């Protein structure tokens, strides 16, 4: 597993971590398989969305701010229940296919770390699983034996 | 990895792709493992929900249309920011268990491709990972050796 | 695959299943890999959020109840369309990294089964995948041969 460090700068912000995730996949030399990307925080999330026009993520953040405003109507004393709600709505784990050693994303897709609370040091876990293991199934072993 | 082709017909629509995903799993002959289903688009999504009564997916679409209407209040010039928001809320990747060569879904569950933008040709990636690989662990190899 | 039994008690409730999932991982003796947690129901979901202060999950439930109230404005005759919507928003599958035989969760994270319909007997599927299988790649086999 590789741990990425993410430094956030605002109360609510999307940070493109696509290149960092791709770097972690390259290090592991997984040619075919799955990449699991996990956010170990409860007031942040991960999402995949457009990385061409920055107005898209800006519109998503504007929507979330209006739909789930931070405020005093929640019982949790820390005052960041809105961030916890956004975290559960967007989710903490993503699974992306790896083909030919590359993350198999769509043309316009980027992987984003979503900060919903205050700026701070965050982490993202990246774990790859090989699907090449079929090359050494029990059947293959007996054939080779 | 298997690529499924999905042709959508409406601005907002759920298309049941369960049989197509199950077909891709059969082709791969994965008996035990995981199936990752991935949507490589940023204005569409994947979800699992009831496939018995079609009024369920209709109600979900009605809710989304009311909660996040398409419109001019967004900055993204293409005018489909609502679709990008719905994509992040529903998510792009699903992971389903494979047992005895079958997708291990609940009784009432179907896998849906969710179109949130305009009708077009879409794709879905299906990738299976075997968990049988434990059958040839290093320990087994030395024992066989 | 391990099936966990979950007995829910209320219309809307979050039940912490972290210890049960961790127990299933221990049984399988997966040291490094992925754990997929899957909810086979269409009016329930799974989420990861704070397990320290119970006011957090209470606030999330309060938000959901206000944002998506149960009611008669839906076409689905069973009257639980709100639960189906919440299920798709929160999602049915989670993927968590396993390191050193442990679920690699963040400090404040717990895994929750989310009941959105009426109290009943529910199930959760837990499936682990080893990433140690690389130890017996085709290359290793030929070297050993």
CSV table of C-alpha atoms in Angstrom, one decimal:
chain,number,residue,atom,x,y,z
A,1,UNK,CA,0.0,0.0,0.0
A,2,UNK,CA,1.2,3.5,-0.8
A,3,UNK,CA,0.2,6.5,1.3
A,4,UNK,CA,-0.3,9.8,-0.6
A,5,UNK,CA,0.0,13.1,1.4
A,6,UNK,CA,-2.5,15.8,0.5
A,7,UNK,CA,-2.4,19.3,1.8
A,8,UNK,CA,-5.7,21.1,1.6
A,9,UNK,CA,-6.0,24.9,1.6
A,10,UNK,CA,-9.7,25.7,2.0
A,11,UNK,CA,-12.9,24.8,3.8
A,12,UNK,CA,-14.2,23.1,0.7
A,13,UNK,CA,-11.9,22.1,-2.1
A,14,UNK,CA,-11.3,19.4,-4.8
A,15,UNK,CA,-7.7,18.5,-5.3
A,16,UNK,CA,-6.7,16.5,-8.4
A,17,UNK,CA,-4.7,13.5,-7.3
A,18,UNK,CA,-4.8,11.6,-10.6
A,19,UNK,CA,-1.1,11.9,-11.3
A,20,UNK,CA,-0.1,10.9,-7.8
A,21,UNK,CA,-2.4,7.8,-7.9
A,22,UNK,CA,-1.0,6.9,-11.4
A,23,UNK,CA,2.6,7.3,-9.9
A,24,UNK,CA,1.7,4.8,-7.1
A,25,UNK,CA,0.4,2.3,-9.7
A,26,UNK,CA,3.6,2.6,-11.7
A,27,UNK,CA,5.8,2.0,-8.6
A,28,UNK,CA,3.9,-1.3,-7.9
A,29,UNK,CA,4.4,-2.4,-11.5
A,30,UNK,CA,0.9,-3.9,-11.6
A,31,UNK,CA,0.2,-4.5,-15.3
A,32,UNK,CA,-3.4,-5.8,-15.1
A,33,UNK,CA,-5.6,-5.6,-12.0
A,34,UNK,CA,-7.5,-3.2,-9.8
A,35,UNK,CA,-6.5,-0.1,-8.0
A,36,UNK,CA,-8.4,0.7,-4.7
A,37,UNK,CA,-8.1,4.4,-3.6
A,38,UNK,CA,-9.3,5.0,0.0
A,39,UNK,CA,-9.8,8.1,2.1
A,40,UNK,CA,-9.2,7.4,5.8
A,41,UNK,CA,-11.0,10.6,6.9
A,42,UNK,CA,-14.6,11.2,7.9
A,43,UNK,CA,-15.0,14.8,6.8
A,44,UNK,CA,-13.4,14.3,3.4
A,45,UNK,CA,-14.1,12.0,0.4
A,46,UNK,CA,-12.9,10.9,-3.0
A,47,UNK,CA,-14.7,11.3,-6.3
A,48,UNK,CA,-14.1,10.9,-10.0
A,49,UNK,CA,-15.3,13.8,-12.3
A,50,UNK,CA,-14.3,16.1,-15.1
A,51,UNK,CA,-10.7,17.4,-15.1
A,52,UNK,CA,-10.9,19.5,-18.3
A,53,UNK,CA,-13.0,22.5,-17.3
A,54,UNK,CA,-12.5,23.7,-13.6
A,55,UNK,CA,-16.0,25.2,-13.6
A,56,UNK,CA,-17.4,21.7,-13.1
A,57,UNK,CA,-15.8,21.0,-9.7
A,58,UNK,CA,-16.6,24.6,-8.8
A,59,UNK,CA,-20.3,24.0,-9.6
A,60,UNK,CA,-20.3,20.7,-7.6
A,61,UNK,CA,-18.9,22.6,-4.6
A,62,UNK,CA,-21.5,25.4,-5.0
A,63,UNK,CA,-24.3,22.8,-5.1
A,64,UNK,CA,-23.0,21.1,-1.9
A,65,UNK,CA,-22.6,24.4,0.0
A,66,UNK,CA,-26.2,25.3,-0.8
A,67,UNK,CA,-27.8,21.9,-0.3
A,68,UNK,CA,-25.9,21.1,2.9
A,69,UNK,CA,-24.8,24.4,4.5
A,70,UNK,CA,-22.5,24.3,7.5
A,71,UNK,CA,-24.4,25.6,10.5
A,72,UNK,CA,-25.8,25.3,14.0
A,73,UNK,CA,-28.8,23.1,13.2
A,74,UNK,CA,-26.8,20.0,13.9
A,75,UNK,CA,-26.2,18.3,17.3
A,76,UNK,CA,-22.5,17.4,16.8
A,77,UNK,CA,-20.5,20.0,18.9
A,78,UNK,CA,-17.6,20.3,16.5
A,79,UNK,CA,-19.9,22.1,14.0
A,80,UNK,CA,-18.8,20.1,11.0
A,81,UNK,CA,-21.7,17.7,10.6
A,82,UNK,CA,-22.2,19.0,7.0
A,83,UNK,CA,-18.7,17.7,6.2
A,84,UNK,CA,-19.6,14.3,7.6
A,85,UNK,CA,-22.8,14.2,5.5
A,86,UNK,CA,-20.9,15.1,2.3
A,87,UNK,CA,-18.3,12.5,3.1
A,88,UNK,CA,-21.0,9.7,3.2
A,89,UNK,CA,-22.8,11.0,0.1
A,90,UNK,CA,-19.6,11.1,-2.0
A,91,UNK,CA,-18.0,8.1,-0.4
A,92,UNK,CA,-14.5,7.0,0.8
A,93,UNK,CA,-13.4,4.3,-1.6
A,94,UNK,CA,-13.0,4.1,-5.4
A,95,UNK,CA,-12.0,1.1,-7.5
A,96,UNK,CA,-10.4,1.7,-10.9
A,97,UNK,CA,-9.3,-0.9,-13.5
A,98,UNK,CA,-5.6,-1.2,-14.4
A,99,UNK,CA,-4.7,-2.2,-18.0
A,100,UNK,CA,-1.2,-2.3,-19.5
A,101,UNK,CA,0.1,-0.7,-16.3
A,102,UNK,CA,-2.2,2.3,-16.6
A,103,UNK,CA,-5.3,3.5,-14.7
A,104,UNK,CA,-8.2,2.9,-17.1
A,105,UNK,CA,-10.0,6.2,-16.7
A,106,UNK,CA,-12.4,7.9,-19.2
A,107,UNK,CA,-11.1,10.7,-21.4
A,108,UNK,CA,-12.4,13.5,-19.2
A,109,UNK,CA,-12.0,11.8,-15.8
A,110,UNK,CA,-9.8,12.9,-13.0
A,111,UNK,CA,-9.6,11.5,-9.4
A,112,UNK,CA,-10.3,14.1,-6.8
A,113,UNK,CA,-9.6,14.4,-3.1
A,114,UNK,CA,-12.6,16.3,-1.6
A,115,UNK,CA,-11.9,18.4,1.4
A,116,UNK,CA,-15.2,19.3,3.2
A,117,UNK,CA,-13.9,20.5,6.5
A,118,UNK,CA,-11.0,22.9,7.4
A,119,UNK,CA,-7.6,23.0,5.6
A,120,UNK,CA,-5.2,20.3,6.9
A,121,UNK,CA,-2.8,17.5,6.2
A,122,UNK,CA,-4.7,14.5,4.7
A,123,UNK,CA,-3.8,11.1,3.5
A,124,UNK,CA,-5.0,8.8,0.7
A,125,UNK,CA,-4.3,5.0,0.6
A,126,UNK,CA,-3.6,3.5,-2.8
A,127,UNK,CA,-3.6,-0.3,-3.1
A,128,UNK,CA,-3.2,-2.4,-6.3
A,129,UNK,CA,-4.2,-6.0,-6.8
A,130,UNK,CA,-2.8,-8.1,-9.7
A,131,UNK,CA,-5.2,-10.1,-11.8
A,132,UNK,CA,-2.2,-11.9,-13.5
A,133,UNK,CA,-2.3,-14.4,-10.7
A,134,UNK,CA,-4.5,-16.6,-13.0
A,135,UNK,CA,-1.3,-17.4,-14.8
A,136,UNK,CA,-0.4,-19.7,-11.9
A,137,UNK,CA,-3.7,-21.5,-11.2
A,138,UNK,CA,-3.6,-25.0,-9.7
A,139,UNK,CA,-4.3,-26.3,-13.2
A,140,UNK,CA,-1.2,-24.6,-14.6
A,141,UNK,CA,0.9,-25.9,-11.7
A,142,UNK,CA,0.0,-29.5,-12.4
A,143,UNK,CA,0.6,-29.0,-16.1
A,144,UNK,CA,4.0,-27.6,-15.4
A,145,UNK,CA,4.8,-30.3,-12.9
B,1,UNK,CA,-11.3,-6.3,-19.0
B,2,UNK,CA,-14.5,-6.4,-21.0
B,3,UNK,CA,-16.1,-3.3,-22.4
B,4,UNK,CA,-19.9,-3.2,-22.5
B,5,UNK,CA,-21.6,-0.8,-25.0
B,6,UNK,CA,-24.7,1.0,-23.7
B,7,UNK,CA,-26.9,3.1,-25.9
B,8,UNK,CA,-29.0,5.6,-23.9
B,9,UNK,CA,-32.2,7.2,-25.2
B,10,UNK,CA,-33.2,10.0,-22.8
B,11,UNK,CA,-31.8,12.9,-20.9
B,12,UNK,CA,-32.2,10.9,-17.6
B,13,UNK,CA,-32.6,7.2,-17.7
B,14,UNK,CA,-31.6,4.0,-15.8
B,15,UNK,CA,-30.7,1.0,-18.0
B,16,UNK,CA,-30.5,-2.4,-16.5
B,17,UNK,CA,-27.1,-3.9,-17.4
B,18,UNK,CA,-27.2,-6.9,-14.9
B,19,UNK,CA,-27.4,-9.6,-17.7
B,20,UNK,CA,-24.6,-8.0,-19.7
B,21,UNK,CA,-22.3,-7.8,-16.6
B,22,UNK,CA,-23.2,-11.4,-15.7
B,23,UNK,CA,-22.3,-12.4,-19.3
B,24,UNK,CA,-18.9,-10.7,-18.9
B,25,UNK,CA,-18.3,-12.6,-15.7
B,26,UNK,CA,-19.2,-15.9,-17.4
B,27,UNK,CA,-16.8,-15.3,-20.2
B,28,UNK,CA,-13.9,-14.8,-17.8
B,29,UNK,CA,-14.8,-18.0,-16.0
B,30,UNK,CA,-14.0,-16.5,-12.6
B,31,UNK,CA,-15.5,-18.9,-10.0
B,32,UNK,CA,-14.7,-17.0,-6.8
B,33,UNK,CA,-13.6,-13.4,-6.7
B,34,UNK,CA,-14.6,-9.8,-7.2
B,35,UNK,CA,-16.2,-8.0,-10.1
B,36,UNK,CA,-15.5,-4.3,-10.5
B,37,UNK,CA,-17.9,-2.4,-12.7
B,38,UNK,CA,-16.7,1.1,-13.8
B,39,UNK,CA,-18.3,4.0,-15.6
B,40,UNK,CA,-15.7,6.0,-17.6
B,41,UNK,CA,-18.0,9.0,-18.0
B,42,UNK,CA,-18.5,12.2,-15.9
B,43,UNK,CA,-22.2,12.8,-16.6
B,44,UNK,CA,-23.3,9.3,-15.9
B,45,UNK,CA,-23.0,6.8,-13.1
B,46,UNK,CA,-23.6,3.2,-11.9
B,47,UNK,CA,-26.0,2.1,-9.1
B,48,UNK,CA,-27.5,-1.0,-7.7
B,49,UNK,CA,-31.2,-0.9,-6.9
B,50,UNK,CA,-34.5,-2.7,-7.2
B,51,UNK,CA,-35.2,-4.4,-10.6
B,52,UNK,CA,-38.7,-5.8,-9.8
B,53,UNK,CA,-41.0,-2.8,-9.9
B,54,UNK,CA,-39.9,-0.1,-12.5
B,55,UNK,CA,-41.6,2.6,-10.4
B,56,UNK,CA,-38.6,2.5,-8.1
B,57,UNK,CA,-36.1,3.8,-10.6
B,58,UNK,CA,-38.7,6.2,-11.9
B,59,UNK,CA,-39.1,7.6,-8.4
B,60,UNK,CA,-35.3,7.9,-8.0
B,61,UNK,CA,-35.1,9.9,-11.3
B,62,UNK,CA,-38.0,12.1,-10.3
B,63,UNK,CA,-36.3,12.9,-7.0
B,64,UNK,CA,-33.0,13.7,-8.7
B,65,UNK,CA,-34.7,16.0,-11.2
B,66,UNK,CA,-36.4,18.0,-8.4
B,67,UNK,CA,-33.4,18.1,-6.1
B,68,UNK,CA,-30.8,18.9,-8.7
B,69,UNK,CA,-32.6,20.5,-11.7
B,70,UNK,CA,-30.7,21.3,-14.9
B,71,UNK,CA,-30.5,25.0,-15.4
B,72,UNK,CA,-28.6,28.2,-15.7
B,73,UNK,CA,-27.5,28.7,-12.2
B,74,UNK,CA,-24.2,26.9,-12.8
B,75,UNK,CA,-21.0,28.4,-14.2
B,76,UNK,CA,-20.0,25.4,-16.5
B,77,UNK,CA,-20.9,26.6,-20.0
B,78,UNK,CA,-22.0,23.2,-21.3
B,79,UNK,CA,-25.1,23.5,-19.1
B,80,UNK,CA,-24.9,20.0,-17.7
B,81,UNK,CA,-23.4,20.6,-14.3
B,82,UNK,CA,-26.5,18.9,-12.8
B,83,UNK,CA,-25.4,15.7,-14.5
B,84,UNK,CA,-21.8,16.0,-13.1
B,85,UNK,CA,-23.2,16.5,-9.6
B,86,UNK,CA,-25.5,13.4,-9.9
B,87,UNK,CA,-22.5,11.4,-11.2
B,88,UNK,CA,-20.4,12.2,-8.1
B,89,UNK,CA,-23.4,11.5,-5.8
B,90,UNK,CA,-24.2,8.1,-7.3
B,91,UNK,CA,-20.6,7.2,-8.0
B,92,UNK,CA,-18.7,5.6,-10.9
B,93,UNK,CA,-17.4,2.3,-9.5
B,94,UNK,CA,-19.2,-0.8,-8.0
B,95,UNK,CA,-17.7,-3.9,-6.5
B,96,UNK,CA,-19.7,-7.1,-6.4
B,97,UNK,CA,-18.7,-10.5,-5.0
B,98,UNK,CA,-18.5,-13.5,-7.4
B,99,UNK,CA,-19.4,-16.9,-5.9
B,100,UNK,CA,-19.7,-20.2,-7.9
B,101,UNK,CA,-19.2,-18.2,-11.1
B,102,UNK,CA,-22.2,-15.9,-10.3
B,103,UNK,CA,-22.6,-12.3,-9.3
B,104,UNK,CA,-23.7,-12.4,-5.7
B,105,UNK,CA,-26.5,-9.9,-5.8
B,106,UNK,CA,-29.5,-9.6,-3.5
B,107,UNK,CA,-32.9,-11.0,-4.6
B,108,UNK,CA,-34.3,-7.7,-5.7
B,109,UNK,CA,-31.0,-6.1,-6.9
B,110,UNK,CA,-30.2,-5.1,-10.5
B,111,UNK,CA,-27.1,-3.2,-11.8
B,112,UNK,CA,-28.1,0.1,-13.5
B,113,UNK,CA,-26.2,2.4,-15.9
B,114,UNK,CA,-27.5,5.9,-15.0
B,115,UNK,CA,-27.6,8.4,-17.9
B,116,UNK,CA,-27.9,12.0,-16.5
B,117,UNK,CA,-27.0,14.0,-19.6
B,118,UNK,CA,-28.2,13.6,-23.2
B,119,UNK,CA,-28.7,10.3,-25.1
B,120,UNK,CA,-25.5,8.9,-26.5
B,121,UNK,CA,-23.2,5.9,-26.8
B,122,UNK,CA,-21.7,5.0,-23.5
B,123,UNK,CA,-19.3,2.3,-22.2
B,124,UNK,CA,-19.0,0.3,-19.0
B,125,UNK,CA,-15.8,-1.5,-18.0
B,126,UNK,CA,-16.1,-4.9,-16.3
B,127,UNK,CA,-13.1,-6.4,-14.6
B,128,UNK,CA,-13.0,-9.6,-12.6
B,129,UNK,CA,-10.3,-10.7,-10.0
B,130,UNK,CA,-9.9,-14.3,-8.9
B,131,UNK,CA,-9.6,-15.1,-5.2
B,132,UNK,CA,-8.6,-18.7,-6.1
B,133,UNK,CA,-5.0,-17.5,-6.4
B,134,UNK,CA,-4.4,-18.6,-2.8
B,135,UNK,CA,-4.4,-22.1,-4.1
B,136,UNK,CA,-0.9,-21.5,-5.4
B,137,UNK,CA,0.7,-19.6,-2.6
B,138,UNK,CA,4.5,-19.8,-2.0
B,139,UNK,CA,3.8,-22.4,0.7
B,140,UNK,CA,1.9,-24.6,-1.8
B,141,UNK,CA,4.7,-24.2,-4.3
B,142,UNK,CA,7.4,-25.5,-1.9
B,143,UNK,CA,5.1,-28.4,-0.9
B,144,UNK,CA,4.6,-29.3,-4.6
B,145,UNK,CA,8.3,-28.9,-5.2
C,1,UNK,CA,-17.3,-15.1,1.4
C,2,UNK,CA,-18.6,-14.5,4.9
C,3,UNK,CA,-22.3,-13.5,5.5
C,4,UNK,CA,-22.9,-11.2,8.5
C,5,UNK,CA,-26.4,-11.1,10.1
C,6,UNK,CA,-27.6,-7.7,11.1
C,7,UNK,CA,-30.8,-7.1,13.0
C,8,UNK,CA,-32.2,-3.6,12.6
C,9,UNK,CA,-34.5,-2.0,15.2
C,10,UNK,CA,-35.8,1.3,13.7
C,11,UNK,CA,-37.1,2.9,10.4
C,12,UNK,CA,-33.7,4.6,10.0
C,13,UNK,CA,-30.7,3.5,11.9
C,14,UNK,CA,-26.9,3.2,11.5
C,15,UNK,CA,-25.4,0.0,13.0
C,16,UNK,CA,-21.7,-0.2,13.6
C,17,UNK,CA,-20.5,-3.4,12.0
C,18,UNK,CA,-16.7,-2.7,12.1
C,19,UNK,CA,-15.9,-5.4,14.6
C,20,UNK,CA,-17.9,-8.0,12.7
C,21,UNK,CA,-16.2,-7.1,9.4
C,22,UNK,CA,-12.8,-7.3,11.2
C,23,UNK,CA,-13.7,-10.7,12.6
C,24,UNK,CA,-14.5,-12.0,9.1
C,25,UNK,CA,-11.1,-10.7,7.8
C,26,UNK,CA,-9.3,-12.5,10.7
C,27,UNK,CA,-11.1,-15.8,9.9
C,28,UNK,CA,-9.8,-15.6,6.3
C,29,UNK,CA,-6.3,-14.9,7.4
C,30,UNK,CA,-5.7,-12.4,4.6
C,31,UNK,CA,-2.5,-10.6,5.5
C,32,UNK,CA,-2.4,-8.1,2.6
C,33,UNK,CA,-5.2,-7.4,0.2
C,34,UNK,CA,-8.6,-5.9,-0.2
C,35,UNK,CA,-11.9,-6.4,1.7
C,36,UNK,CA,-15.1,-5.9,-0.2
C,37,UNK,CA,-18.2,-5.2,2.0
C,38,UNK,CA,-21.5,-5.5,0.1
C,39,UNK,CA,-25.1,-4.8,1.1
C,40,UNK,CA,-27.5,-7.1,-0.8
C,41,UNK,CA,-30.6,-4.9,-0.1
C,42,UNK,CA,-32.2,-2.1,-2.0
C,43,UNK,CA,-33.5,-0.1,0.9
C,44,UNK,CA,-30.4,-0.1,3.0
C,45,UNK,CA,-26.7,0.9,2.4
C,46,UNK,CA,-23.2,0.8,3.8
C,47,UNK,CA,-21.1,3.8,4.8
C,48,UNK,CA,-17.9,4.7,6.6
C,49,UNK,CA,-18.1,7.6,9.0
C,50,UNK,CA,-17.1,8.7,12.5
C,51,UNK,CA,-17.5,6.2,15.3
C,52,UNK,CA,-16.4,8.4,18.2
C,53,UNK,CA,-19.3,10.8,18.8
C,54,UNK,CA,-22.7,9.2,18.2
C,55,UNK,CA,-24.1,12.7,17.4
C,56,UNK,CA,-22.5,12.5,13.9
C,57,UNK,CA,-24.5,9.6,12.7
C,58,UNK,CA,-27.6,11.1,14.3
C,59,UNK,CA,-27.0,14.3,12.4
C,60,UNK,CA,-26.6,12.4,9.1
C,61,UNK,CA,-29.9,10.6,9.7
C,62,UNK,CA,-31.7,13.9,10.6
C,63,UNK,CA,-30.3,15.4,7.4
C,64,UNK,CA,-31.6,12.5,5.3
C,65,UNK,CA,-35.0,12.5,6.9
C,66,UNK,CA,-35.4,16.2,6.1
C,67,UNK,CA,-33.9,16.1,2.6
C,68,UNK,CA,-35.7,12.9,1.5
C,69,UNK,CA,-38.8,12.5,3.6
C,70,UNK,CA,-40.9,9.3,3.4
C,71,UNK,CA,-44.2,10.2,1.9
C,72,UNK,CA,-46.9,9.8,-0.7
C,73,UNK,CA,-45.3,11.9,-3.5
C,74,UNK,CA,-43.7,8.8,-5.0
C,75,UNK,CA,-45.3,6.3,-7.4
C,76,UNK,CA,-43.9,3.1,-5.9
C,77,UNK,CA,-46.8,1.5,-4.1
C,78,UNK,CA,-44.8,0.1,-1.2
C,79,UNK,CA,-44.2,3.7,0.1
C,80,UNK,CA,-40.5,3.3,0.7
C,81,UNK,CA,-39.1,5.1,-2.3
C,82,UNK,CA,-37.2,7.4,0.0
C,83,UNK,CA,-35.3,4.4,1.3
C,84,UNK,CA,-34.4,3.3,-2.3
C,85,UNK,CA,-33.1,6.8,-3.0
C,86,UNK,CA,-31.0,6.9,0.1
C,87,UNK,CA,-29.6,3.4,-0.8
C,88,UNK,CA,-28.4,4.7,-4.1
C,89,UNK,CA,-27.0,7.9,-2.7
C,90,UNK,CA,-25.0,6.1,0.0
C,91,UNK,CA,-24.1,3.0,-2.0
C,92,UNK,CA,-24.0,-0.7,-1.5
C,93,UNK,CA,-20.3,-1.6,-1.8
C,94,UNK,CA,-17.2,-0.5,0.1
C,95,UNK,CA,-13.6,-1.5,-0.5
C,96,UNK,CA,-11.1,-1.3,2.3
C,97,UNK,CA,-7.4,-2.1,2.3
C,98,UNK,CA,-6.1,-5.0,4.5
C,99,UNK,CA,-2.5,-4.5,5.9
C,100,UNK,CA,-0.9,-6.9,8.4
C,101,UNK,CA,-4.1,-8.8,8.7
C,102,UNK,CA,-6.0,-5.6,9.8
C,103,UNK,CA,-8.6,-3.4,8.1
C,104,UNK,CA,-6.7,-0.2,7.3
C,105,UNK,CA,-9.3,2.3,8.5
C,106,UNK,CA,-8.7,5.9,9.6
C,107,UNK,CA,-8.5,6.7,13.3
C,108,UNK,CA,-12.1,7.9,13.6
C,109,UNK,CA,-13.7,5.6,11.0
C,110,UNK,CA,-16.3,2.9,11.6
C,111,UNK,CA,-18.2,0.8,9.0
C,112,UNK,CA,-21.9,1.3,9.3
C,113,UNK,CA,-24.9,-0.7,8.0
C,114,UNK,CA,-27.6,1.9,7.2
C,115,UNK,CA,-31.2,0.8,7.6
C,116,UNK,CA,-33.5,3.2,5.7
C,117,UNK,CA,-36.7,1.1,5.7
C,118,UNK,CA,-38.4,-0.8,8.5
C,119,UNK,CA,-36.7,-3.0,11.1
C,120,UNK,CA,-35.8,-6.4,9.8
C,121,UNK,CA,-33.2,-9.1,9.4
C,122,UNK,CA,-30.5,-8.0,7.0
C,123,UNK,CA,-27.3,-9.4,5.6
C,124,UNK,CA,-23.8,-8.1,4.7
C,125,UNK,CA,-21.4,-9.9,2.5
C,126,UNK,CA,-17.7,-9.7,3.3
C,127,UNK,CA,-15.1,-10.9,0.8
C,128,UNK,CA,-11.3,-10.7,1.0
C,129,UNK,CA,-8.8,-10.8,-1.9
C,130,UNK,CA,-5.1,-11.6,-1.2
C,131,UNK,CA,-2.5,-9.4,-2.9
C,132,UNK,CA,0.2,-11.9,-1.9
C,133,UNK,CA,-0.5,-13.9,-5.0
C,134,UNK,CA,2.3,-12.0,-6.7
C,135,UNK,CA,4.6,-14.4,-4.8
C,136,UNK,CA,3.7,-17.0,-7.4
C,137,UNK,CA,3.8,-15.2,-10.7
C,138,UNK,CA,4.6,-17.0,-13.9
C,139,UNK,CA,8.2,-15.6,-13.6
C,140,UNK,CA,8.6,-17.0,-10.1
C,141,UNK,CA,7.4,-20.4,-11.3
C,142,UNK,CA,9.9,-20.6,-14.1
C,143,UNK,CA,12.7,-19.6,-11.7
C,144,UNK,CA,11.6,-22.2,-9.2
C,145,UNK,CA,11.3,-24.8,-12.0
